[in-house]
Amino acid sequence: MLKVPAHQVAGHRAGSGKLGPLVDDSGRFYKPLQGDERGAREAAFYTSFSSDTKVPDHISRFFPKFYGSQLVEASDGSGMKPHVVLQDLTFSRVNPSVMDIKIGSRTWGPEESADQIQKCMKKDRESSSLTLGFRLSGMQIFGTKESGYWRPEKTWIQSISADEVRLLLRKFVSSDTSASKPDCAFASIVYGGSKGILSQLLELKAWFEDQTSYHFFACSILMMFEKELALDGKSPCPEIKLVDFAHVYEGKGVIDHNFLGGLCSLIKFISEILTTPEDSATNGLLDDVHRSHVYPENGSA
Amino acid sequence: MLKVPAHQVAGHRAGSGKLGPLVDDSGRFYKPLQGDERGAREAAFYTSFSSDTKVPDHISRFFPKFYGSQLVEASDGSGMKPHVVLQDLTFSRVNPSVMDIKIGSRTWGPEESADQIQKCMKKDRESSSLTLGFRLSGMQIFGTKESGYWRPEKTWIQSISADEVRLLLRKFVSSDTSASKPDCAFASIVYGGSKGILSQLLELKAWFEDQTSYHFFACSILMMFEKELALDGKSPCPEIKLVDFAHVYEGKGVIDHNFLGGLCSLIKFISEILTTPEDSATNGLLDDVHRSHVYPENGSA
């Protein structure tokens, strides 16, 4: 009854004996709890956050709904394991384009081991985290029913330069996934507008300027929309969601300046696409990507 | 003709054979250029910034005026050395209260040596930089002509907790420097108001959300005001200035998320003092400070 999620673009994937999240056909997402500190933190976060009356509705909507914890047959065949049961964020979406962006120049919290800090710092420095304050963790862009999804390789996407990040954020809202010069055809209806992604990011920013309850390390923002709706003249339902709370710490009266700084940097990147959708300074940069990193797949419709 | 600055609260101090900045009696501040990369960066920053037409006037006023470089007899008696000639920021101020706040959870830039990074990271973790996104580097609060200044010891102030930082930010705008329960008597006229420090910090923040030319590592915000003016019923002339640009890097089209995050954290601390000036949760915390770290000195009036 449980199956591997179709639109997971980052993190551990279930399947072929591997442990990863599962979904059911009623819109629930089962995320296995890592057996260490991380699993405990993630469960504690969902429990505490979902009953936190200080979080306003216009902010809690950016988080997956939480349905408690449950013992579920693990995807790696290792038997019944504890999972957090969450909202399946792409449930009912048709051929969604999805981008997973890990926020913060620092992805390690105050209580990590020296080893873990070294490991995270290395990744932060080798990716764009340290320079941009965020890094792309994974993405899929729906092209057409024939071409399917464009999914760059995960190890590649986590090591790209600022200019390549800029270009992928443009490509994400462009009409032709195989063009090396993104046209940003959907920028104004996905990133822009009063219900667009930029507007949602700004709401989130205002909350982060004020909230001092939670510090989110190594947490991601998912950006999603449906290109086909746009082609039908409808709203592509642009939406952001926060995911991955295995490194959430108590804020202790201090704002999460690490997350906020990275969020502001992402906001600046998106704003620039809206003000200069025609910018072609970085065109051509992705030619190599197209030769080596295209993974066409059929759409799910 | 050149003399040791009276109100320098952080950084290397001139005097007794030591190299440090000097001032003249016309309002100029002579800062010796460190002989390495740092000196070169600081001089390059002032040269580039002072001729940068993209920086609006309401922002450039937050930076010391720059009068070029000059060979000056060094304070350590080592002969003529290159100095940057800057505006003396406390010139013409009478008994100024001054706080030096180093902004950013990370004080090392992208091109530092591995040794330098280790050294800075250690300091960032031992101080409040990593947790708060800023640390107090030094301060003086004018009390009365009789009691003079209250100047906490520099090694102590750089190692204090979040609650102690909170309390020192309250004490800074309180009427009695020897009271362990700060009354925040001057909070509304120093931090608050349309020309107060919070308002200036918010202007600076708006610029940092947008500017992608400079990344300021290990740079400080100085906060200054004159208590005696307030006691005379005048404005205490609250003012912020940015100083110390030995670790400024090109922004390369990315915002300075490290500085911005720390700045937003400081803004939150100051805002809270304005909304709850009566808060006494941390009262008593500074009793020890008073016993061990008071350095009374005569005022300069």
Coordinates of C-alpha atoms in Angstrom, one line a residue:
Chain A
M1 CA 0.0 0.0 0.0
L2 CA 2.9 2.3 0.8
K3 CA 5.1 3.4 -2.2
V4 CA 8.1 5.4 -3.0
P5 CA 7.3 9.1 -3.5
A6 CA 7.4 10.1 -7.2
H7 CA 8.6 13.7 -6.7
Q8 CA 11.3 13.5 -4.0
V9 CA 14.2 15.5 -5.3
A10 CA 16.6 15.4 -2.4
G11 CA 17.5 13.3 0.7
H12 CA 17.6 9.5 1.1
R13 CA 15.4 7.7 -1.3
A14 CA 13.6 4.5 -0.6
G15 CA 13.8 1.5 -2.9
S16 CA 16.2 -1.4 -3.8
G17 CA 16.7 -2.2 -0.1
K18 CA 17.3 1.4 0.9
L19 CA 15.7 3.2 3.8
G20 CA 13.7 6.3 2.7
P21 CA 10.3 7.9 3.0
L22 CA 7.1 6.4 1.6
V23 CA 3.7 7.7 0.7
D24 CA 0.2 6.3 0.8
D25 CA -2.7 7.1 -1.6
S26 CA -4.5 9.3 0.9
G27 CA -1.9 12.1 0.9
R28 CA 0.3 11.1 3.7
F29 CA 4.1 11.0 3.7
Y30 CA 5.9 8.5 6.0
K31 CA 9.4 9.7 6.9
P32 CA 11.6 7.1 8.8
L33 CA 13.1 8.6 11.9
Q34 CA 16.9 8.3 11.9
G35 CA 17.8 6.2 14.9
D36 CA 20.0 8.9 16.5
E37 CA 19.8 12.4 17.8
R38 CA 18.4 13.5 14.4
G39 CA 15.3 11.3 14.5
A40 CA 14.6 12.5 18.0
R41 CA 15.0 16.1 17.0
E42 CA 12.8 15.8 14.0
A43 CA 10.0 14.1 16.0
A44 CA 10.4 16.6 18.8
F45 CA 10.2 19.5 16.4
Y46 CA 7.0 18.4 14.8
T47 CA 5.3 17.7 18.1
S48 CA 6.3 21.0 19.6
F49 CA 5.7 23.1 16.5
S50 CA 2.3 21.6 15.7
S51 CA 1.0 22.6 19.1
D52 CA 2.8 26.0 19.2
T53 CA 0.0 28.6 19.4
K54 CA 2.4 31.4 18.9
V55 CA 2.9 30.5 15.2
P56 CA 0.4 32.3 13.1
D57 CA -1.7 30.4 10.5
H58 CA -0.1 32.3 7.6
I59 CA 3.2 30.8 8.7
S60 CA 2.2 27.3 9.8
R61 CA 0.8 26.8 6.3
F62 CA 4.5 26.8 5.1
F63 CA 5.1 23.6 7.1
P64 CA 3.9 20.1 6.3
K65 CA 0.9 19.0 8.3
F66 CA 1.9 16.6 11.1
Y67 CA -0.2 13.5 11.8
G68 CA 1.9 12.0 14.7
S69 CA 4.4 9.1 14.7
Q70 CA 3.7 5.6 13.6
L71 CA 5.3 2.2 13.3
V72 CA 5.5 1.4 9.6
E73 CA 7.2 -1.4 7.6
A74 CA 10.4 0.3 6.6
S75 CA 11.3 0.6 2.9
D76 CA 14.6 -1.3 3.3
G77 CA 12.8 -4.4 4.6
S78 CA 14.2 -4.1 8.1
G79 CA 10.8 -4.5 9.7
M80 CA 8.6 -2.1 11.5
K81 CA 10.3 1.2 12.2
P82 CA 9.1 4.5 13.7
H83 CA 8.1 7.1 11.1
V84 CA 6.7 10.6 11.4
V85 CA 3.5 10.9 9.4
L86 CA 3.3 14.1 7.4
Q87 CA 1.4 15.7 4.6
D88 CA 2.5 14.5 1.2
L89 CA 3.4 17.9 -0.2
T90 CA 3.1 16.9 -3.9
F91 CA -0.1 14.9 -3.4
S92 CA -2.7 15.9 -6.0
R93 CA -0.2 17.9 -7.9
V94 CA 0.1 17.0 -11.6
N95 CA 3.7 16.9 -13.0
P96 CA 5.0 19.4 -10.4
S97 CA 8.3 21.2 -10.9
V98 CA 10.1 21.1 -7.6
M99 CA 13.3 22.6 -6.2
D100 CA 14.8 21.8 -2.8
I101 CA 17.0 24.6 -1.4
K102 CA 18.9 24.1 1.8
I103 CA 19.0 27.4 3.7
G104 CA 21.8 28.8 5.7
S105 CA 25.5 29.3 5.2
R106 CA 26.0 27.0 8.2
T107 CA 24.3 23.6 8.3
W108 CA 25.4 22.4 11.7
G109 CA 23.8 23.2 15.0
P110 CA 25.5 24.1 18.3
E111 CA 25.4 20.6 19.8
E112 CA 26.9 18.6 16.9
S113 CA 30.0 16.5 17.4
A114 CA 33.4 17.8 16.3
D115 CA 33.3 15.2 13.5
Q116 CA 29.9 16.2 12.3
I117 CA 30.9 19.9 12.3
Q118 CA 34.0 19.1 10.2
K119 CA 31.9 17.1 7.7
C120 CA 29.2 19.8 7.4
M121 CA 31.7 22.6 7.1
K122 CA 33.4 20.8 4.3
K123 CA 30.1 20.4 2.5
D124 CA 29.2 24.0 3.2
R125 CA 32.5 25.2 1.7
E126 CA 32.4 22.9 -1.3
S127 CA 28.8 23.9 -2.1
S128 CA 27.4 27.4 -2.5
S129 CA 26.2 27.4 1.1
L130 CA 29.1 29.4 2.5
T131 CA 29.1 32.0 -0.3
L132 CA 25.4 32.3 -1.1
G133 CA 23.9 31.4 2.2
F134 CA 22.0 28.5 0.6
R135 CA 22.5 25.6 -1.8
L136 CA 20.4 23.7 -4.2
S137 CA 19.9 20.1 -3.0
G138 CA 17.9 18.8 -5.8
M139 CA 15.3 19.7 -8.4
Q140 CA 13.0 18.5 -11.2
I141 CA 11.5 20.6 -13.9
F142 CA 8.6 19.2 -15.9
G143 CA 9.1 19.7 -19.6
T144 CA 6.4 18.0 -21.7
K145 CA 4.7 14.7 -21.6
E146 CA 7.1 13.5 -24.2
S147 CA 10.3 14.8 -22.7
G148 CA 9.3 14.3 -19.1
Y149 CA 11.3 15.8 -16.2
W150 CA 14.7 17.4 -16.3
R151 CA 16.5 16.3 -13.2
P152 CA 20.1 17.3 -12.8
E153 CA 22.4 14.9 -10.9
K154 CA 22.4 15.5 -7.2
T155 CA 26.2 15.5 -6.7
W156 CA 26.6 18.0 -9.5
I157 CA 23.8 20.4 -8.4
Q158 CA 25.4 20.6 -4.9
S159 CA 28.7 21.8 -6.2
I160 CA 27.7 24.4 -8.7
S161 CA 28.8 28.1 -8.7
A162 CA 26.8 31.2 -7.9
D163 CA 26.2 31.9 -11.6
E164 CA 25.0 28.3 -12.2
V165 CA 22.6 28.6 -9.3
R166 CA 21.3 31.9 -10.7
L167 CA 20.8 30.2 -14.1
L168 CA 19.0 27.1 -12.6
L169 CA 16.6 29.5 -10.7
R170 CA 15.8 31.0 -14.1
K171 CA 15.6 27.7 -15.9
F172 CA 13.1 26.5 -13.2
V173 CA 10.6 29.0 -14.5
S174 CA 11.4 28.7 -18.2
S175 CA 9.3 27.1 -20.9
D176 CA 11.9 24.9 -22.5
T177 CA 14.0 22.7 -20.2
S178 CA 16.4 21.8 -22.9
A179 CA 17.2 25.4 -23.9
S180 CA 20.5 26.6 -22.6
K181 CA 19.1 30.2 -22.6
P182 CA 16.2 30.2 -20.2
D183 CA 13.3 32.5 -21.3
C184 CA 11.8 32.9 -17.8
A185 CA 8.4 32.6 -19.4
F186 CA 6.7 31.7 -16.1
A187 CA 8.8 33.9 -13.8
S188 CA 6.0 36.5 -13.4
I189 CA 3.3 33.9 -12.5
V190 CA 5.5 31.6 -10.4
Y191 CA 7.9 33.9 -8.6
G192 CA 5.9 37.1 -9.0
G193 CA 2.4 38.3 -8.0
S194 CA 0.7 38.7 -4.7
K195 CA 0.5 34.9 -4.2
G196 CA 3.7 34.0 -5.9
I197 CA 6.9 32.5 -4.4
L198 CA 8.6 35.8 -3.8
S199 CA 5.6 37.1 -1.8
Q200 CA 5.6 33.9 0.2
L201 CA 9.3 34.1 0.9
L202 CA 8.8 37.7 2.1
E203 CA 6.1 36.6 4.6
L204 CA 8.4 33.9 5.9
K205 CA 11.2 36.5 6.2
A206 CA 9.1 38.8 8.3
W207 CA 8.4 35.9 10.6
F208 CA 12.1 35.0 10.8
E209 CA 13.0 38.6 11.7
D210 CA 10.9 38.2 14.8
Q211 CA 10.6 34.6 15.9
T212 CA 13.2 33.5 18.5
S213 CA 11.8 30.0 19.3
Y214 CA 13.5 27.9 16.7
H215 CA 16.8 27.7 14.9
F216 CA 16.6 25.7 11.7
F217 CA 19.9 24.2 10.6
A218 CA 20.1 22.2 7.4
C219 CA 16.4 22.8 6.7
S220 CA 15.2 23.2 3.2
I221 CA 12.7 25.3 1.4
L222 CA 10.8 23.4 -1.3
M223 CA 9.5 25.5 -4.2
M224 CA 6.8 23.9 -6.3
F225 CA 4.4 24.8 -9.2
E226 CA 2.6 23.1 -12.1
K227 CA 3.6 24.2 -15.5
E228 CA 0.7 22.6 -17.3
L229 CA -1.8 24.7 -15.4
A230 CA 0.0 27.8 -16.6
L231 CA -0.1 26.6 -20.2
D232 CA -3.9 26.2 -19.7
G233 CA -4.1 29.8 -18.6
K234 CA -4.6 28.9 -14.9
S235 CA -2.4 29.8 -11.9
P236 CA 0.4 27.3 -11.7
C237 CA -0.2 27.1 -7.9
P238 CA 3.3 28.3 -6.8
E239 CA 4.0 27.3 -3.2
I240 CA 6.8 27.1 -0.7
K241 CA 7.1 24.6 2.1
L242 CA 9.8 24.1 4.7
V243 CA 11.1 20.5 5.2
D244 CA 13.8 18.6 7.1
F245 CA 13.9 19.4 10.8
A246 CA 16.5 16.9 12.1
H247 CA 18.7 19.9 13.1
V248 CA 16.3 22.3 14.7
Y249 CA 17.4 23.8 18.0
E250 CA 15.7 26.0 20.6
G251 CA 16.1 29.7 19.7
K252 CA 16.6 30.8 23.3
G253 CA 15.4 34.3 22.6
V254 CA 17.7 34.9 19.6
I255 CA 16.5 35.1 16.0
D256 CA 17.7 32.5 13.5
H257 CA 20.2 34.8 11.8
N258 CA 21.8 32.0 9.9
F259 CA 18.5 31.0 8.2
L260 CA 17.4 34.6 7.8
G261 CA 20.6 35.6 6.1
G262 CA 20.3 32.8 3.6
L263 CA 16.6 33.4 3.1
C264 CA 17.4 37.1 2.3
S265 CA 20.0 36.0 -0.2
L266 CA 17.6 33.7 -1.9
I267 CA 15.0 36.5 -2.0
K268 CA 17.6 38.7 -3.7
F269 CA 18.2 36.1 -6.4
I270 CA 14.5 35.7 -7.1
S271 CA 13.9 39.4 -7.1
E272 CA 16.6 39.9 -9.7
I273 CA 14.9 37.4 -12.0
L274 CA 11.7 39.3 -11.7
T275 CA 13.3 42.7 -12.4
T276 CA 15.6 41.4 -15.2
P277 CA 13.9 38.3 -16.7
E278 CA 15.7 39.0 -20.0
D279 CA 19.1 39.0 -18.5
S280 CA 21.4 36.9 -20.6
A281 CA 24.7 37.4 -18.8
T282 CA 24.9 33.8 -17.8
N283 CA 23.5 32.3 -21.0
G284 CA 25.5 29.4 -22.3
L285 CA 26.7 28.4 -18.9
L286 CA 24.5 25.4 -18.9
D287 CA 25.5 23.9 -22.2
D288 CA 27.7 21.5 -20.4
V289 CA 25.0 20.6 -18.1
H290 CA 22.8 19.6 -20.9
R291 CA 25.3 17.4 -22.4
S292 CA 26.1 15.5 -19.2
H293 CA 23.3 15.9 -16.7
V294 CA 20.0 15.4 -18.4
Y295 CA 17.8 12.6 -17.0
P296 CA 14.6 12.5 -19.0
E297 CA 11.8 10.6 -17.4
N298 CA 8.2 10.3 -18.2
G299 CA 5.8 12.6 -16.6
S300 CA 3.4 11.1 -14.1
A301 CA 0.2 12.2 -15.8
Chain B
M1 CA 50.7 67.1 17.6
L2 CA 49.2 63.6 17.2
K3 CA 47.8 61.9 20.3
V4 CA 46.2 58.7 21.5
P5 CA 42.4 58.7 20.9
A6 CA 40.4 59.3 24.2
H7 CA 37.4 57.2 23.3
Q8 CA 38.7 54.1 21.5
V9 CA 37.0 51.1 23.1
A10 CA 38.2 48.2 20.9
G11 CA 41.2 47.3 18.7
H12 CA 44.9 47.9 19.1
R13 CA 45.6 50.9 21.3
A14 CA 48.6 53.2 20.8
G15 CA 50.8 54.2 23.7
S16 CA 53.8 52.8 25.7
G17 CA 55.6 51.6 22.6
K18 CA 52.6 50.0 21.0
L19 CA 51.2 50.6 17.5
G20 CA 47.7 52.0 17.3
P21 CA 45.7 54.8 15.8
L22 CA 46.3 58.5 16.6
V23 CA 44.2 61.6 16.3
D24 CA 45.0 65.3 15.6
D25 CA 43.1 68.3 16.9
S26 CA 41.3 69.0 13.7
G27 CA 39.1 65.9 13.7
R28 CA 41.2 63.4 11.8
F29 CA 41.9 59.8 12.9
Y30 CA 45.2 58.2 11.7
K31 CA 44.9 54.4 11.5
P32 CA 48.2 52.5 10.9
L33 CA 47.9 50.1 8.0
Q34 CA 48.7 46.6 9.0
G35 CA 51.7 45.5 6.9
D36 CA 49.9 42.5 5.4
E37 CA 46.9 41.7 3.4
R38 CA 44.7 43.4 6.0
G39 CA 46.2 46.8 5.6
A40 CA 46.0 46.5 1.8
R41 CA 42.3 45.5 2.1
E42 CA 41.4 48.3 4.4
A43 CA 43.1 51.0 2.2
A44 CA 41.5 49.4 -0.9
F45 CA 38.1 49.4 0.7
Y46 CA 38.2 53.1 1.6
T47 CA 39.5 54.1 -1.8
S48 CA 36.9 52.1 -3.6
F49 CA 34.0 52.9 -1.3
S50 CA 34.6 56.6 -1.1
S51 CA 34.3 56.9 -4.9
D52 CA 31.4 54.4 -5.3
T53 CA 28.6 56.5 -6.7
K54 CA 26.1 53.6 -6.2
V55 CA 26.2 54.1 -2.4
P56 CA 23.4 56.6 -1.5
D57 CA 24.2 59.5 0.8
H58 CA 21.9 58.2 3.6
I59 CA 24.2 55.1 3.7
S60 CA 27.6 56.7 3.2
R61 CA 27.0 58.9 6.2
F62 CA 27.3 55.7 8.3
F63 CA 30.9 55.3 7.2
P64 CA 33.9 57.4 8.4
K65 CA 34.9 60.1 6.0
F66 CA 38.1 59.1 4.2
Y67 CA 40.9 61.6 3.6
G68 CA 43.4 59.4 1.8
S69 CA 46.6 57.7 3.0
Q70 CA 49.5 59.4 4.6
L71 CA 53.0 58.6 6.0
V72 CA 52.8 59.5 9.7
E73 CA 55.2 58.9 12.6
A74 CA 54.0 55.6 14.1
S75 CA 52.8 55.5 17.7
D76 CA 55.3 52.8 18.5
G77 CA 58.3 54.9 17.6
S78 CA 59.1 52.7 14.6
G79 CA 59.3 55.7 12.3
M80 CA 57.2 56.9 9.4
K81 CA 54.5 54.4 8.5
P82 CA 51.5 54.5 6.1
H83 CA 48.2 55.4 7.8
V84 CA 44.7 55.8 6.4
V85 CA 43.4 59.2 7.4
L86 CA 39.8 59.1 8.5
Q87 CA 37.2 61.2 10.3
D88 CA 37.7 61.1 14.1
L89 CA 34.2 59.8 15.0
T90 CA 34.1 61.1 18.5
F91 CA 35.6 64.5 17.7
S92 CA 33.5 67.3 19.2
R93 CA 31.5 64.8 21.3
V94 CA 31.6 65.5 25.0
N95 CA 31.8 62.4 27.2
P96 CA 30.4 60.1 24.6
S97 CA 29.1 56.7 25.5
V98 CA 30.4 54.3 22.9
M99 CA 29.8 50.6 22.1
D100 CA 31.7 48.6 19.5
I101 CA 29.7 45.6 18.2
K102 CA 31.4 43.2 15.8
I103 CA 28.8 42.0 13.3
G104 CA 28.4 38.6 11.8
S105 CA 28.4 35.0 13.1
R106 CA 31.5 34.5 11.0
T107 CA 34.4 36.9 11.1
W108 CA 36.6 35.3 8.5
G109 CA 36.5 36.0 4.8
P110 CA 36.8 33.5 1.9
E111 CA 40.5 34.0 1.2
E112 CA 41.9 33.7 4.7
S113 CA 44.5 31.1 5.5
A114 CA 43.5 27.8 7.2
D115 CA 45.3 29.0 10.3
Q116 CA 43.5 32.3 10.3
I117 CA 40.1 30.6 9.8
Q118 CA 40.8 28.3 12.8
K119 CA 41.8 31.2 15.0
C120 CA 38.7 33.2 14.0
M121 CA 36.3 30.3 14.4
K122 CA 37.6 29.6 17.8
K123 CA 36.9 33.2 18.8
D124 CA 33.5 33.2 17.1
R125 CA 32.6 30.1 19.1
E126 CA 34.0 31.3 22.4
S127 CA 32.2 34.7 22.1
S128 CA 28.6 35.3 21.3
S129 CA 29.3 35.7 17.5
L130 CA 28.2 32.2 16.6
T131 CA 25.0 32.2 18.7
L132 CA 23.9 35.8 18.4
G133 CA 25.4 36.8 15.0
F134 CA 27.4 39.6 16.7
R135 CA 29.6 40.2 19.7
L136 CA 30.5 43.2 21.9
S137 CA 34.1 44.2 21.3
G138 CA 34.3 47.0 23.8
M139 CA 32.3 49.8 25.3
Q140 CA 32.4 52.8 27.6
I141 CA 29.4 54.4 29.3
F142 CA 29.7 57.8 30.8
G143 CA 28.4 58.1 34.3
T144 CA 29.0 61.4 35.9
K145 CA 31.9 63.8 36.0
E146 CA 32.8 62.3 39.4
S147 CA 32.5 58.6 38.5
G148 CA 33.7 59.0 34.9
Y149 CA 33.4 56.1 32.5
W150 CA 32.4 52.6 33.1
R151 CA 34.6 50.4 30.9
P152 CA 34.3 46.6 31.2
E153 CA 37.4 44.7 30.5
K154 CA 37.8 43.7 26.9
T155 CA 38.6 40.0 27.4
W156 CA 35.5 39.7 29.6
I157 CA 33.1 41.5 27.4
Q158 CA 34.1 39.3 24.4
S159 CA 33.2 36.1 26.3
I160 CA 29.8 37.0 27.8
S161 CA 26.5 35.1 27.4
A162 CA 23.4 36.2 25.4
D163 CA 21.7 37.4 28.6
E164 CA 24.7 39.5 29.6
V165 CA 24.8 41.0 26.1
R166 CA 21.1 41.8 26.5
L167 CA 21.8 43.4 29.9
L168 CA 24.8 45.5 28.6
L169 CA 22.6 46.8 25.8
R170 CA 20.2 47.9 28.5
K171 CA 22.8 49.3 30.8
F172 CA 24.3 51.3 27.9
V173 CA 21.1 53.5 27.9
S174 CA 20.5 53.6 31.6
S175 CA 21.0 56.5 34.0
D176 CA 23.2 54.9 36.6
T177 CA 26.2 52.9 35.5
S178 CA 26.8 51.4 38.9
A179 CA 23.2 50.0 39.3
S180 CA 22.9 46.3 38.6
K181 CA 19.3 46.9 37.5
P182 CA 19.4 49.1 34.4
D183 CA 16.5 51.5 34.2
C184 CA 16.8 52.1 30.5
A185 CA 16.0 55.8 31.2
F186 CA 17.5 56.9 27.8
A187 CA 16.3 54.0 25.7
S188 CA 13.5 55.9 24.0
I189 CA 15.7 58.9 23.1
V190 CA 18.9 56.9 22.2
Y191 CA 17.5 53.7 20.6
G192 CA 14.0 55.0 19.7
G193 CA 12.6 57.8 17.7
S194 CA 12.8 58.6 14.0
K195 CA 16.5 59.6 14.3
G196 CA 17.4 57.0 17.0
I197 CA 19.8 54.1 16.7
L198 CA 17.1 51.5 15.8
S199 CA 15.9 53.7 12.9
Q200 CA 19.5 54.0 11.7
L201 CA 20.0 50.3 11.9
L202 CA 16.9 49.7 9.9
E203 CA 18.1 52.0 7.2
L204 CA 21.4 50.1 7.1
K205 CA 19.4 46.8 7.0
A206 CA 17.4 47.9 3.9
W207 CA 20.7 48.6 2.2
F208 CA 22.2 45.3 3.1
E209 CA 19.1 43.5 1.8
D210 CA 20.0 45.0 -1.6
Q211 CA 23.7 45.7 -1.9
T212 CA 25.8 43.0 -3.5
S213 CA 29.1 44.9 -3.9
Y214 CA 30.8 44.4 -0.5
H215 CA 31.0 41.6 2.1
F216 CA 32.0 43.0 5.4
F217 CA 33.7 40.4 7.7
A218 CA 34.9 41.3 11.2
C219 CA 33.5 44.8 10.7
S220 CA 32.0 46.7 13.7
I221 CA 29.1 49.0 14.2
L222 CA 29.9 51.8 16.7
M223 CA 26.9 53.1 18.6
M224 CA 27.4 56.5 20.2
F225 CA 25.5 59.2 22.2
E226 CA 26.0 61.9 24.8
K227 CA 24.2 61.4 28.0
E228 CA 24.8 64.9 29.3
L229 CA 22.9 66.4 26.4
A230 CA 19.9 64.2 27.3
L231 CA 20.2 65.4 30.9
D232 CA 20.0 69.0 29.6
G233 CA 16.8 68.1 27.7
K234 CA 18.5 68.0 24.3
S235 CA 18.9 65.1 21.9
P236 CA 21.8 62.9 22.9
C237 CA 22.8 62.7 19.2
P238 CA 22.5 59.0 18.8
E239 CA 24.6 57.7 15.9
I240 CA 25.9 54.5 14.4
K241 CA 29.1 54.2 12.3
L242 CA 30.7 51.2 10.6
V243 CA 34.4 50.7 11.2
D244 CA 37.2 48.2 10.6
F245 CA 37.4 47.1 7.0
A246 CA 40.5 44.9 7.0
H247 CA 38.4 41.9 5.9
V248 CA 36.1 43.4 3.3
Y249 CA 35.7 41.3 0.1
E250 CA 33.9 41.9 -3.2
G251 CA 30.3 40.8 -3.0
K252 CA 30.3 39.4 -6.6
G253 CA 26.5 39.9 -7.0
V254 CA 25.5 38.2 -3.7
I255 CA 24.2 40.0 -0.6
D256 CA 26.3 40.0 2.6
H257 CA 24.0 37.4 4.3
N258 CA 26.5 37.0 7.2
F259 CA 26.5 40.7 8.1
L260 CA 22.7 41.0 7.4
G261 CA 21.8 38.1 9.6
G262 CA 23.9 39.5 12.5
L263 CA 22.4 43.0 12.0
C264 CA 18.9 41.6 12.1
S265 CA 19.7 39.9 15.4
L266 CA 21.1 43.1 16.9
I267 CA 18.0 44.9 15.7
K268 CA 15.8 42.4 17.5
F269 CA 17.7 42.9 20.7
I270 CA 17.3 46.7 20.5
S271 CA 13.7 46.4 19.5
E272 CA 13.0 44.3 22.6
I273 CA 14.5 46.9 24.9
L274 CA 12.2 49.5 23.4
T275 CA 9.1 47.4 23.7
T276 CA 9.9 46.1 27.2
P277 CA 12.2 48.7 28.9
E278 CA 11.0 47.6 32.3
D279 CA 12.0 44.0 31.7
S280 CA 13.9 42.8 34.7
A281 CA 14.4 39.1 33.8
T282 CA 18.1 39.5 33.7
N283 CA 18.6 41.9 36.7
G284 CA 21.3 40.9 39.1
L285 CA 23.3 39.2 36.4
L286 CA 25.8 42.1 36.4
D287 CA 26.5 42.1 40.1
D288 CA 29.7 40.2 39.5
V289 CA 30.7 42.5 36.7
H290 CA 30.4 45.4 39.1
R291 CA 32.6 43.8 41.6
S292 CA 35.3 42.8 39.2
H293 CA 35.3 44.8 36.0
V294 CA 34.8 48.5 36.8
Y295 CA 37.4 50.8 35.6
P296 CA 36.4 54.3 36.7
E297 CA 38.2 57.1 34.9
N298 CA 37.6 60.8 34.7
G299 CA 35.4 62.1 32.0
S300 CA 37.1 64.2 29.4
A301 CA 35.0 67.4 30.0

